[in-house]
XYZ file of C-alpha atoms in Angstrom:
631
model
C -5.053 60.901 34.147
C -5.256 64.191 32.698
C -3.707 65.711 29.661
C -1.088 68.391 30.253
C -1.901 71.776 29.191
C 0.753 74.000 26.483
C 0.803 71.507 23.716
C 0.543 71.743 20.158
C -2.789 70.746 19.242
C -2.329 67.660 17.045
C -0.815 65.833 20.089
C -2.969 67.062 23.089
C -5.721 65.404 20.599
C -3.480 62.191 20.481
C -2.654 62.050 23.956
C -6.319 62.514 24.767
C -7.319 59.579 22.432
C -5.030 57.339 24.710
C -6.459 54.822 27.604
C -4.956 55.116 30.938
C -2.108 52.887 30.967
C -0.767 54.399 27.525
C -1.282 57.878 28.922
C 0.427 56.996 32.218
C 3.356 55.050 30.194
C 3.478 58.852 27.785
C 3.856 60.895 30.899
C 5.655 58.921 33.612
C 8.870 61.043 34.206
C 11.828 58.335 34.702
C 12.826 54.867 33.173
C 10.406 52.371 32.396
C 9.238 49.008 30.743
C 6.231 49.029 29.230
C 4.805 45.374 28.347
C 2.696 45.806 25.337
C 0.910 42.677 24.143
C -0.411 42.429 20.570
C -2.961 44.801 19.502
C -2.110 47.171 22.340
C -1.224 50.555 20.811
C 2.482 50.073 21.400
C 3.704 51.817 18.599
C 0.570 53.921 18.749
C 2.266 54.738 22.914
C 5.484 54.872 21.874
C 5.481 57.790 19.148
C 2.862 59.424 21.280
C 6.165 59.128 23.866
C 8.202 60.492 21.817
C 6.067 63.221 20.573
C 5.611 64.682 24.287
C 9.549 64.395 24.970
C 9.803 66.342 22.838
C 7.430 68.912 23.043
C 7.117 69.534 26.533
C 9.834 67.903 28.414
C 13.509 67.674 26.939
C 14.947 71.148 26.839
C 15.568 72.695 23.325
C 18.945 71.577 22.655
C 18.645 67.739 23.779
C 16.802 65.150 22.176
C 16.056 61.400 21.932
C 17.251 58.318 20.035
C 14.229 55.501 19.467
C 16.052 52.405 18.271
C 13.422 50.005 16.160
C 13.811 46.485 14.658
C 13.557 47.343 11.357
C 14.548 50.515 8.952
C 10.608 50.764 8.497
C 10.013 50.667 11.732
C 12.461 54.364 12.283
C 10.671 55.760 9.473
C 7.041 55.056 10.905
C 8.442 56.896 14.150
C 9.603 60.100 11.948
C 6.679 60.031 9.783
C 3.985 60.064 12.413
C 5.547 62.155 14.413
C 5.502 64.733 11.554
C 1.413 63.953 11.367
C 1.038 64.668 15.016
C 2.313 67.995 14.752
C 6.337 67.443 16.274
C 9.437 68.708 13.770
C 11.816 67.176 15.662
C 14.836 67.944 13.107
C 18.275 67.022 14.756
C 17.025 66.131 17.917
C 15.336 62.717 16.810
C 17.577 59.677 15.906
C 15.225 57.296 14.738
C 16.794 54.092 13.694
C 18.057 50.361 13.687
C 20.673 49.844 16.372
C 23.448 49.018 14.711
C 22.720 52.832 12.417
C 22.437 54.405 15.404
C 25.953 52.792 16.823
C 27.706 53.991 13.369
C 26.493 57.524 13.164
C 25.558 58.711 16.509
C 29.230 56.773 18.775
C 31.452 55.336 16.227
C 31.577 58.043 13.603
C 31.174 61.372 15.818
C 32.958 60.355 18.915
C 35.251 57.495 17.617
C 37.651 59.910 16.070
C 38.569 61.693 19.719
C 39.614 58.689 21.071
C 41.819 57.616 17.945
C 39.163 54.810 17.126
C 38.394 54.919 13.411
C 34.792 54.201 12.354
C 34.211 52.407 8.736
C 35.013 54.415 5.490
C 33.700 53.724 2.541
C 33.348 49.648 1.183
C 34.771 49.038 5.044
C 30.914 47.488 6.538
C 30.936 43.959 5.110
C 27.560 42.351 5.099
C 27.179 38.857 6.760
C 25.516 37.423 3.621
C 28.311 38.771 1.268
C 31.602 36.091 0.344
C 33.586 38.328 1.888
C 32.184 37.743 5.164
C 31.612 34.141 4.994
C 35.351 33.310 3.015
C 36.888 35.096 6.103
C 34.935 33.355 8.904
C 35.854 30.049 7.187
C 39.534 30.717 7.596
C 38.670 31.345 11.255
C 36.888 28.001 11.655
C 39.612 26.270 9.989
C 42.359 27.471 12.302
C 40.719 27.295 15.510
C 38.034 24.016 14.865
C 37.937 20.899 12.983
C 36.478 21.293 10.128
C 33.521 23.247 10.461
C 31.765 24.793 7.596
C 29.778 28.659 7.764
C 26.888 28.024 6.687
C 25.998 25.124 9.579
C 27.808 26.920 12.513
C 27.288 30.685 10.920
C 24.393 31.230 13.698
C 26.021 29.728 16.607
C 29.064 32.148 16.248
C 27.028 34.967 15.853
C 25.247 33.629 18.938
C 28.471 33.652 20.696
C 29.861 36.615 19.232
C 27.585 38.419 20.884
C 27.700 36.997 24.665
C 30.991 37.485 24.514
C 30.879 41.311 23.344
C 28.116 41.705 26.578
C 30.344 40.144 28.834
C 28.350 37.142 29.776
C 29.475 34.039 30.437
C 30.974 31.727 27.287
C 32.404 28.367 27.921
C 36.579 29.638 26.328
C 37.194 25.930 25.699
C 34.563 25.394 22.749
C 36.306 25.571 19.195
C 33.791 27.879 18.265
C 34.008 30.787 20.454
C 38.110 31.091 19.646
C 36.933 31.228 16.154
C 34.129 34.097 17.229
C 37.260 35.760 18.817
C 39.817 35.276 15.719
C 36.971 36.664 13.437
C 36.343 40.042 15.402
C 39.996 40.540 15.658
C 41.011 39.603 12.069
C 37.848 42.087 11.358
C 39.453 44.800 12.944
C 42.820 44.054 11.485
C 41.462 44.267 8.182
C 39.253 47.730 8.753
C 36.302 45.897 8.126
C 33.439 46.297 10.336
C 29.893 44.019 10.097
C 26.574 45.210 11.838
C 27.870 43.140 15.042
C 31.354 44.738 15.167
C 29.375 48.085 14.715
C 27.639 47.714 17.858
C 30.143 45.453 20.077
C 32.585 48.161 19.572
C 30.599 51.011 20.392
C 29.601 49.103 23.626
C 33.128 48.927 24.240
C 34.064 52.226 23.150
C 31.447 53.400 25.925
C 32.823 51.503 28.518
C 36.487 52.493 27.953
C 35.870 55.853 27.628
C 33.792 57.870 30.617
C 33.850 61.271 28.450
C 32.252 59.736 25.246
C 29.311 57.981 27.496
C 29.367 61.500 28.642
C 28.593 62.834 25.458
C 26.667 60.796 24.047
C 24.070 60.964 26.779
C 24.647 64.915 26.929
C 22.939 64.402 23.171
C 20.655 62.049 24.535
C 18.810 62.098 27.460
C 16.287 59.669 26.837
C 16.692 56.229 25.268
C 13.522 54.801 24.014
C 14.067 50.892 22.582
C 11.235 49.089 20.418
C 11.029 45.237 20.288
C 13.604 45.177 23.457
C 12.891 41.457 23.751
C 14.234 40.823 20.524
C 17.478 43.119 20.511
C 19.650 40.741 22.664
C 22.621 41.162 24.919
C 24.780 43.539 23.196
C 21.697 46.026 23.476
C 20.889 45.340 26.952
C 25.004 45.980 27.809
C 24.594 49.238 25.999
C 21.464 50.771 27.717
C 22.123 49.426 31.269
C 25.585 51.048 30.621
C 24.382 54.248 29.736
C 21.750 54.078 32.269
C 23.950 53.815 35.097
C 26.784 55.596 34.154
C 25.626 58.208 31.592
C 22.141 58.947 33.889
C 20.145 58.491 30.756
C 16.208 57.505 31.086
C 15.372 54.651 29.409
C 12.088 53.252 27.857
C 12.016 49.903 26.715
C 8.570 48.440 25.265
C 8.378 44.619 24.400
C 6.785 41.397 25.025
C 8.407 38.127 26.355
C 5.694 36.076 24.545
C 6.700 37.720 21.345
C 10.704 36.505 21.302
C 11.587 35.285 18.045
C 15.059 35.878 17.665
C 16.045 33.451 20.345
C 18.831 31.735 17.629
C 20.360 35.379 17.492
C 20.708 35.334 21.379
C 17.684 37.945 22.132
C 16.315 36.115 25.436
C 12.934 37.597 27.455
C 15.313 37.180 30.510
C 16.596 40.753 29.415
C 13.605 42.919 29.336
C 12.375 41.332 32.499
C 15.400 41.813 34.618
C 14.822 45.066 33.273
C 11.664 45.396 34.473
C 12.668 43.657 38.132
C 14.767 46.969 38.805
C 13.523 49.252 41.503
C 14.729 52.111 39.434
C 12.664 51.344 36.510
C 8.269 51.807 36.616
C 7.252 48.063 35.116
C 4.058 48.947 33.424
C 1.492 46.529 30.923
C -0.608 47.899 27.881
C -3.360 45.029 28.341
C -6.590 46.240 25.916
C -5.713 44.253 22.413
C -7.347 46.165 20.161
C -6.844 43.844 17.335
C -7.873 40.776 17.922
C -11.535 39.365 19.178
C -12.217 37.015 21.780
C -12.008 33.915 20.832
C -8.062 34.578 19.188
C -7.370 35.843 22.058
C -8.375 33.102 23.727
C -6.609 30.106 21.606
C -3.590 33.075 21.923
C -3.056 32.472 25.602
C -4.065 29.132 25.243
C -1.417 28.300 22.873
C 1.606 30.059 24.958
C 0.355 27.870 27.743
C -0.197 30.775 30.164
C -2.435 33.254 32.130
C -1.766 37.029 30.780
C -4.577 39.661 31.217
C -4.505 40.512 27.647
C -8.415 41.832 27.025
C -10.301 42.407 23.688
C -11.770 46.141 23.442
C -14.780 46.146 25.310
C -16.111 48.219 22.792
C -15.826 45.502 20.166
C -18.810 42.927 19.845
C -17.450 40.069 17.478
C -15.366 37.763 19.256
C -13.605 36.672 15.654
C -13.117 33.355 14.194
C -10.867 30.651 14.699
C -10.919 27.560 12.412
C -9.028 24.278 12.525
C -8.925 22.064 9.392
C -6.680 18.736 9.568
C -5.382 17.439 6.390
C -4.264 14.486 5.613
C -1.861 14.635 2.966
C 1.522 16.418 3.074
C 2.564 19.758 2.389
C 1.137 20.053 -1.324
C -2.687 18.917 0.513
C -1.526 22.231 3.076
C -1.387 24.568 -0.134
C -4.394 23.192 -1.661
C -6.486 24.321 1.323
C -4.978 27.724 1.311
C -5.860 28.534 -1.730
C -9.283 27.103 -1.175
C -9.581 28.906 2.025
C -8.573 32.142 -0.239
C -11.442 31.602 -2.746
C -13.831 31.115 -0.058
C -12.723 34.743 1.669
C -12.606 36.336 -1.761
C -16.001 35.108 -2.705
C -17.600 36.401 0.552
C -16.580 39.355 -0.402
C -13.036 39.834 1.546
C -10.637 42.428 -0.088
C -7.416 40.293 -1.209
C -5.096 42.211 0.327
C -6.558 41.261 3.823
C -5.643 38.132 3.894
C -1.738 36.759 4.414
C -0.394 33.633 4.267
C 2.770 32.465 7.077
C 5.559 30.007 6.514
C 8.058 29.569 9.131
C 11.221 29.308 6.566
C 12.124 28.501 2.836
C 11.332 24.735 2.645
C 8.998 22.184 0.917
C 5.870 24.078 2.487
C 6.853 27.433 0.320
C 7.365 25.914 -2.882
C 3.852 24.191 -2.635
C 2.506 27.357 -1.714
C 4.113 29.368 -3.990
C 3.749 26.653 -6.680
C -0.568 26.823 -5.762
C -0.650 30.335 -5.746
C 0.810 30.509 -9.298
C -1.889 28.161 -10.134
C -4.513 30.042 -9.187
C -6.227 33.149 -10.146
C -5.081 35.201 -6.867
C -2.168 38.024 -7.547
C -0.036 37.954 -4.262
C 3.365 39.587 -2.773
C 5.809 37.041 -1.720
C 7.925 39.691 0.678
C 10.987 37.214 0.992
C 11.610 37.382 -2.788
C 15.203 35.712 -2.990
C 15.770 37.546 -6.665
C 16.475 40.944 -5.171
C 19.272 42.173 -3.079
C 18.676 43.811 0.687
C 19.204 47.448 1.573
C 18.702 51.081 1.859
C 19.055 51.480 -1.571
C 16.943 49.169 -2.391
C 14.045 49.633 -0.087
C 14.566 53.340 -1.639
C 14.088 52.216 -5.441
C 11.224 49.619 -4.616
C 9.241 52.498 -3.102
C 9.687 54.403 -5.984
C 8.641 51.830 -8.112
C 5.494 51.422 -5.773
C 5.162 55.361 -6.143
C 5.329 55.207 -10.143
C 2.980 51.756 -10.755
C 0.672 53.639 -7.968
C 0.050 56.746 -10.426
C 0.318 60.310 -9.868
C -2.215 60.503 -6.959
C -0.754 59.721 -3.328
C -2.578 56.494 -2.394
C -2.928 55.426 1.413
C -5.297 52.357 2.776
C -6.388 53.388 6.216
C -7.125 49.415 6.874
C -3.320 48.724 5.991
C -0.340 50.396 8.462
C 1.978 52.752 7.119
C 4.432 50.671 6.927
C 3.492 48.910 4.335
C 1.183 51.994 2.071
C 2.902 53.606 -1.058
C 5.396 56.316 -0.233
C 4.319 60.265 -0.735
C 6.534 62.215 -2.877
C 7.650 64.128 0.453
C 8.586 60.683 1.930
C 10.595 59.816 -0.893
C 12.390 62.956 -1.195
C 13.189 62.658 2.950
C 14.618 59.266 2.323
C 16.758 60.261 -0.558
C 18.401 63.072 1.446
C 18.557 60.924 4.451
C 20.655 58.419 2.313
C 22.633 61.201 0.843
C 23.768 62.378 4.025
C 24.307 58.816 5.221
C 26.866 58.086 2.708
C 28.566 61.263 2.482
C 27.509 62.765 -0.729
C 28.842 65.761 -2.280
C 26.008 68.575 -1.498
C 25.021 69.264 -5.093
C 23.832 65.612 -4.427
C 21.504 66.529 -1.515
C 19.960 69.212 -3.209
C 17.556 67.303 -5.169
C 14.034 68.927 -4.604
C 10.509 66.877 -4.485
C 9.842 68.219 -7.906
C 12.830 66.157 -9.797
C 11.795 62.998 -7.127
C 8.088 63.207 -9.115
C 9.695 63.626 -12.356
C 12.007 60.303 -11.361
C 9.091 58.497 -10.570
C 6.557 59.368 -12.829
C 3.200 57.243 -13.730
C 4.417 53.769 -15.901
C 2.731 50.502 -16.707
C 3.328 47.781 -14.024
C 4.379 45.617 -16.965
C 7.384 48.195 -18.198
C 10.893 46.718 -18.239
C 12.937 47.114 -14.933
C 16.177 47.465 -16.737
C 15.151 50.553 -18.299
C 12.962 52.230 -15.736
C 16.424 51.632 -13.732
C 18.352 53.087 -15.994
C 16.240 56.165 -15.884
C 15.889 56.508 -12.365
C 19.147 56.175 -12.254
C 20.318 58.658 -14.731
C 17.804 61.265 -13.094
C 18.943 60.746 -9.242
C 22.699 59.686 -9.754
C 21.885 56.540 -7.820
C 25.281 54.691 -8.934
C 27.605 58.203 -7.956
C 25.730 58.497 -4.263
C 26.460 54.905 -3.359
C 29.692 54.776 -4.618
C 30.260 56.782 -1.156
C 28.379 54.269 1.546
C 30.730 52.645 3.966
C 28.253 49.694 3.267
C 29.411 47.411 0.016
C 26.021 46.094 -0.258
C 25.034 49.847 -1.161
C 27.859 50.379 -3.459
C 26.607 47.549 -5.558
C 22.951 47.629 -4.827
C 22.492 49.387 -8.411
C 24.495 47.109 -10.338
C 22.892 43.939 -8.553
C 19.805 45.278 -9.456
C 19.749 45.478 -12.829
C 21.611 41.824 -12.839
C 18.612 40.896 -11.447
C 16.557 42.695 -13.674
C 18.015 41.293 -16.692
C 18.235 37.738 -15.499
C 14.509 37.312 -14.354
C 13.459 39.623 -17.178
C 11.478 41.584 -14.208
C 8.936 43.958 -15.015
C 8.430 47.484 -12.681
C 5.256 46.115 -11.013
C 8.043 43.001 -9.843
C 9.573 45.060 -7.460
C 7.344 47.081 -6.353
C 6.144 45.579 -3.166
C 4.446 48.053 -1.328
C 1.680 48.615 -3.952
C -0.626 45.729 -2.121
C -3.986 46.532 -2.916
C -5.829 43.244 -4.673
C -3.169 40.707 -3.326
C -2.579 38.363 -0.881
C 0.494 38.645 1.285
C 2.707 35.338 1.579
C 5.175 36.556 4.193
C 7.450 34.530 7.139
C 6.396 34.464 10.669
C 9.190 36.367 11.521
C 8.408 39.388 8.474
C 4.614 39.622 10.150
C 5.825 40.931 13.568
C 4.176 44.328 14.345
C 2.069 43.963 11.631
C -2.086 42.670 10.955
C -4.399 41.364 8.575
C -8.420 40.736 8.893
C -7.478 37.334 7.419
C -4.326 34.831 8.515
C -3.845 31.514 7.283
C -1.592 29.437 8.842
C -0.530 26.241 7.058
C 1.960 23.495 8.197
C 1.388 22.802 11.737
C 2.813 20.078 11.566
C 5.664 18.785 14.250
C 8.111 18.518 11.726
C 7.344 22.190 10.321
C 6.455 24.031 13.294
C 8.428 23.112 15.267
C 11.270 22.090 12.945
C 12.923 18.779 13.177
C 16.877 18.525 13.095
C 18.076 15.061 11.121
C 20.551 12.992 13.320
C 22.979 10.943 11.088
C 24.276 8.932 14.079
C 20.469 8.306 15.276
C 19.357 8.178 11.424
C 15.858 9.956 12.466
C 14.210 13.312 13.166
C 14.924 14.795 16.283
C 12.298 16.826 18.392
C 13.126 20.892 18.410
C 15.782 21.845 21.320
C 14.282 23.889 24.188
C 15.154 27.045 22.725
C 13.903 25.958 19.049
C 10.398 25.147 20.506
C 9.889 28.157 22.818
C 11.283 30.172 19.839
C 8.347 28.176 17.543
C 5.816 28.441 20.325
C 6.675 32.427 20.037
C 6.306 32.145 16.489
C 3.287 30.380 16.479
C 1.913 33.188 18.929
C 2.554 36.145 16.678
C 0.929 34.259 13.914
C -2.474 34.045 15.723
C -2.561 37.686 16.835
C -1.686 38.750 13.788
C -5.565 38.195 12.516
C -7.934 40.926 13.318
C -11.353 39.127 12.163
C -10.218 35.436 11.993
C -7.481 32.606 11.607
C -7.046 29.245 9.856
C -5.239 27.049 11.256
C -4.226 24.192 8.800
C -2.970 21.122 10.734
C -1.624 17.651 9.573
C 0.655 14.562 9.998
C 3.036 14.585 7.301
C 5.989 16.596 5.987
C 8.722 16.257 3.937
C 12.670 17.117 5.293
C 15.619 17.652 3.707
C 16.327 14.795 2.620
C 12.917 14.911 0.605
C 11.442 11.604 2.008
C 7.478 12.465 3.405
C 8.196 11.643 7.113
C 4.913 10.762 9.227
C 4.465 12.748 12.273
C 1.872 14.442 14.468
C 0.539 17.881 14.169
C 1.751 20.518 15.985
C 1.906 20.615 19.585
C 0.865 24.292 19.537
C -2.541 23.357 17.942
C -3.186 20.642 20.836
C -4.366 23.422 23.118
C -6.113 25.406 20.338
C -8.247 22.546 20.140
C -9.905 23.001 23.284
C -11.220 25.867 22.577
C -12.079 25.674 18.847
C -13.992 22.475 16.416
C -11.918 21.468 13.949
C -14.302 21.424 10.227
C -14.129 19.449 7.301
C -11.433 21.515 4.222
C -13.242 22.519 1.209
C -16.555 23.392 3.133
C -17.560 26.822 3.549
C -18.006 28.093 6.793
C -20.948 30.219 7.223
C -19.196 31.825 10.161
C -17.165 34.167 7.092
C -20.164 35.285 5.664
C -21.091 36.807 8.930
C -17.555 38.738 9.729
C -16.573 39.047 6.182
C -16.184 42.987 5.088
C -15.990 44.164 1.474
């Protein structure tokens, strides 16, 4: 295909840099599903999408909405398109779906139809007491007995079928107690991220003028991770599809759903696909991954896909096996071992991650191994810290002021995860001022004052005092005193708690400054992300998949159909997350709940691995990482 003439130079480069099916997915003209498998370019496509809407397509006055996963995800959108040439201003809204529910149809348009959107303190956060204390009310009048945190998933499961419309079985205790919650919700003015987007879904459908609207503003709809985003998003962008004429892009991957207990299902992006109205199209060239992971890749989701390597890349990668035979302390042994072997052949640290499916016995033996040995790591799920804008916002600054005065960026590591420019961090404080309704004195804070905030200290300073300065400098505690969210309003306060109680240091928090350390991360935090090096401990069936304990049975029970596709997805993003090469770590025992080592088998997943792959002895080095090792 060829370029289009007229555009700005920075993207006519990009879009020449493109292969043939991300060019053709950048300038088809109408709806379309674009199956990207790992290593494709997706995000690479999607931006480059983006970028060309709105250059060359959407008139001056329209623009687009790209709804991501993750709040890093939006600002990887904004920030690249800035790099490619494209000031978008206004006519970009980048962001999370339930965000882009709240200020782009609940907060503009709600007010027309007497629906009020959430004031300040009114968004109640599903981890808060707040949340949980009222749910249990709800179980206790409508079921017998049950307690949050064992059914908290299944309602939200059911919360959201029921706010699509599908099909929910009205006799089950649980989904009158989804019902009662919503409604006592709404009687209280409180709203969650689930109410946020339910009721914009329904304020769409009740009201023809405010789809209207909203697709007036928006012409194009383009939706990241659609495989993951469940039924409530697939309700919303059918509906405003076929009633509000808006195109829609969707990119995703039904191999990559892991967020079946939240209700996403693959079903949704390929019914999507299945339309005659919509252009089903594949990005097929990984990019990422050699060969032979490639290979064990399809191999382990039991299935033919025509996922390639680049043809221009020679190495096919590595993929070991080692079987262990103690329990999960034996599985963190090896890691580490594994680590000193990549480190000594010369592998930069921060190359290499670590997976765990979920906080269990396998963490604390890694974390308890790591702390043993002479590796410095980031362990991304830190439970000490609250969640957040706000404090996303102050870790990056922390990352910006341990970093030093010189704007740092690793080409080998995505943008995601590099330390913040001063420009970035003064876009996200005015981003969050205007979020949460701050008096304009407040949003006039220039980069200049941001680098004074954040200027060069010792990774080893205090926390509570570097907080206490940042916060004095930027008014932290007076701007989120004004966020509908509560978790904003005491994101300051919590911090410093934290501080104080874990006698935290700067360099604690500041997570995106990576360079020298290994990354122990969940399965789940890894999506859309890559190393040269992945180590996968744990595959053990027991682990991965999980086991559920059965009182009346007294004994383990094998993963529900759901559970196992959802590990088998799991499993899958772990392997192509590894650009060079993956360890697999396989073995027989694990310990539940109940802290008794149970004796299984390994993993299923690793069964067909093993086909293609010879398991070797642990503690031996394999010659084959001096050959792809890179300093």
């Amino acid at each position: 295909m060829i370029v289009p003439s007229g555009l700005n130079r920075r993207l006519a480069a990009e879009l020449a840099e493109l292969n043939e099916s991300q060019l053709a997915a950048v300038l088809h003209p109408g709806s379309q599903v674009v199956r990207a498998g790992p290593g494709s370019g997706k995000t690479r496509t999607l931006v480059a999408k983006a970028a060309y809407a709105l250059d060359a397509v959407l008139p001056p006055r329209r623009g687009l909405a790209a709804i991501t996963y993750t709040r890093h995800a939006a600002q990887e959108i904004t920030d690249r398109l800035g790099r490619m040439g494209v000031r978008a201003g206004g006519r970009i809204a980048a962001g999370t779906l339930h965000s882009w529910c709240l200020t782009r149809i609940l907060r503009p348009y709600g007010p027309l139809v007497k629906v009020a959107p959430p004031g300040t303190g009114e968004i109640v956060d599903d981890g808060s007491d707040d949340w949980a204390d009222l749910l249990q009310h709800c179980l206790d009048e409508t079921t017998a007995g049950d307690v949050v945190k064992y059914v908290k998933t299944e309602v939200v499961k059911i919360r959201r079928r029921l706010a699509a419309g599908l099909e929910q079985d009205e006799r089950d205790p649980l989904a009158r107690a989804a019902r009662l919650f919503d409604q006592r919700l709404l009687e209280r003015g409180w709203y969650d991220f689930d109410l946020m987007v339910s009721e914009s879904l329904a304020l769409l459908r009740r009201e023809p003028r405010v789809t209207g609207l909203v697709a007036s503003r928006f012409p194009l709809l383009i939706v990241d991770e659609y495989q993951d985003l469940g039924p409530v998003l697939h309700a919303l962008v059918t509906h405003l599809h076929d009633h509000g004429k808006v195109d829609i892009v969707a990119f995703g991957d039904p191999d990559q759903t892991i967020m079946r207990f939240t209700g996403a299902d693959p079903a949704f992006l390929v019914s999507l696909a299945g339309r005659a109205d919509f252009r089903d199209a594949t990005l097929n060239v990984n990019y990422r991954c050699g060969s032979a992971i490639i290979t064990v890749s399809h191999a382990a989701i039991e299935g033919i896909r025509d996922h390639a390597a680049d043809p221009s890349r020679d190495d096919p990668g590595v993929v070991e096996l080692v079987t262990v035979t103690g329990a999960e302390d034996e599985h963190a042994q090896i890691t580490v071992a594994k680590i000193d072997e990549l480190v000594r052949a010369g592998v930069a640290a921060h190359q290499i991650a670590v997976f765990y499916p979920r906080k269990s016995w396998l963490l604390d033996a890694l974390l308890a191994a790591l702390d043993r040995s002479d590796h410095e790591y980031i362990h991304e799920n830190d439970r000490r810290l609250p969640d957040g804008d706000v404090v996303d916002f102050v870790r990056a600054c922390a990352a910006r002021a341990v970093a030093g005065p010189r704007p740092i960026g690793y080409p080998e590591i995505d943008q995601a995860t590099a330390v913040s420019t001063i420009g970035q961090l003064t876009g996200a404080y005015r981003r969050m001022n205007e979020s949460f309704g701050a008096p304009r004195p407040l949003r006039r804070v220039a980069a200049r004052k941001i680098a004074t905030a954040v200027s060069e200290v010792s990774s080893e300073a205090g926390l509570t005092e570097w907080l206490d300065a940042l916060d004095d400098a930027l008014a932290l505690s007076t701007l989120t005193a004004g966020s509908p969210q509560r978790r904003d309003q005491q994101a300051m306060a919590e911090l410093k708690r934290a501080a104080m109680r874990n006698n935290l240091t700067v360099g604690d928090i500041a997570g995106a400054l990576r360079v020298g350390k290994i990354t122990l991360t969940t399965y789940h935090s890894a999506k859309g992300r890559e190393w040269d090096y992945v180590i996968l401990p744990g595959l053990v069936d027991g682990i991965l998949p999980s086991r559920r304990w059965s009182r009346q049975r007294r004994e383990w029970l094998p993963a529900a159909p759901t559970e196992y596709d959802q590990s088998r997805s799991l499993f899958y993003v772990g392997l192509t997350r590894a650009r060079r090469a993956v360890i697999l770590i396989e073995g027989s025992w694990w310990h539940g709940s109940t802290g008794i080592p149970n004796h299984s088998v390994p993993s299923p997943f690793v069964s067909a691995v093993r086909q293609h792959t010879r398991p070797v002895q642990p503690n031996v080095v394999n010659s084959a990482w001096q050959a792809s090792a890179r300093p």
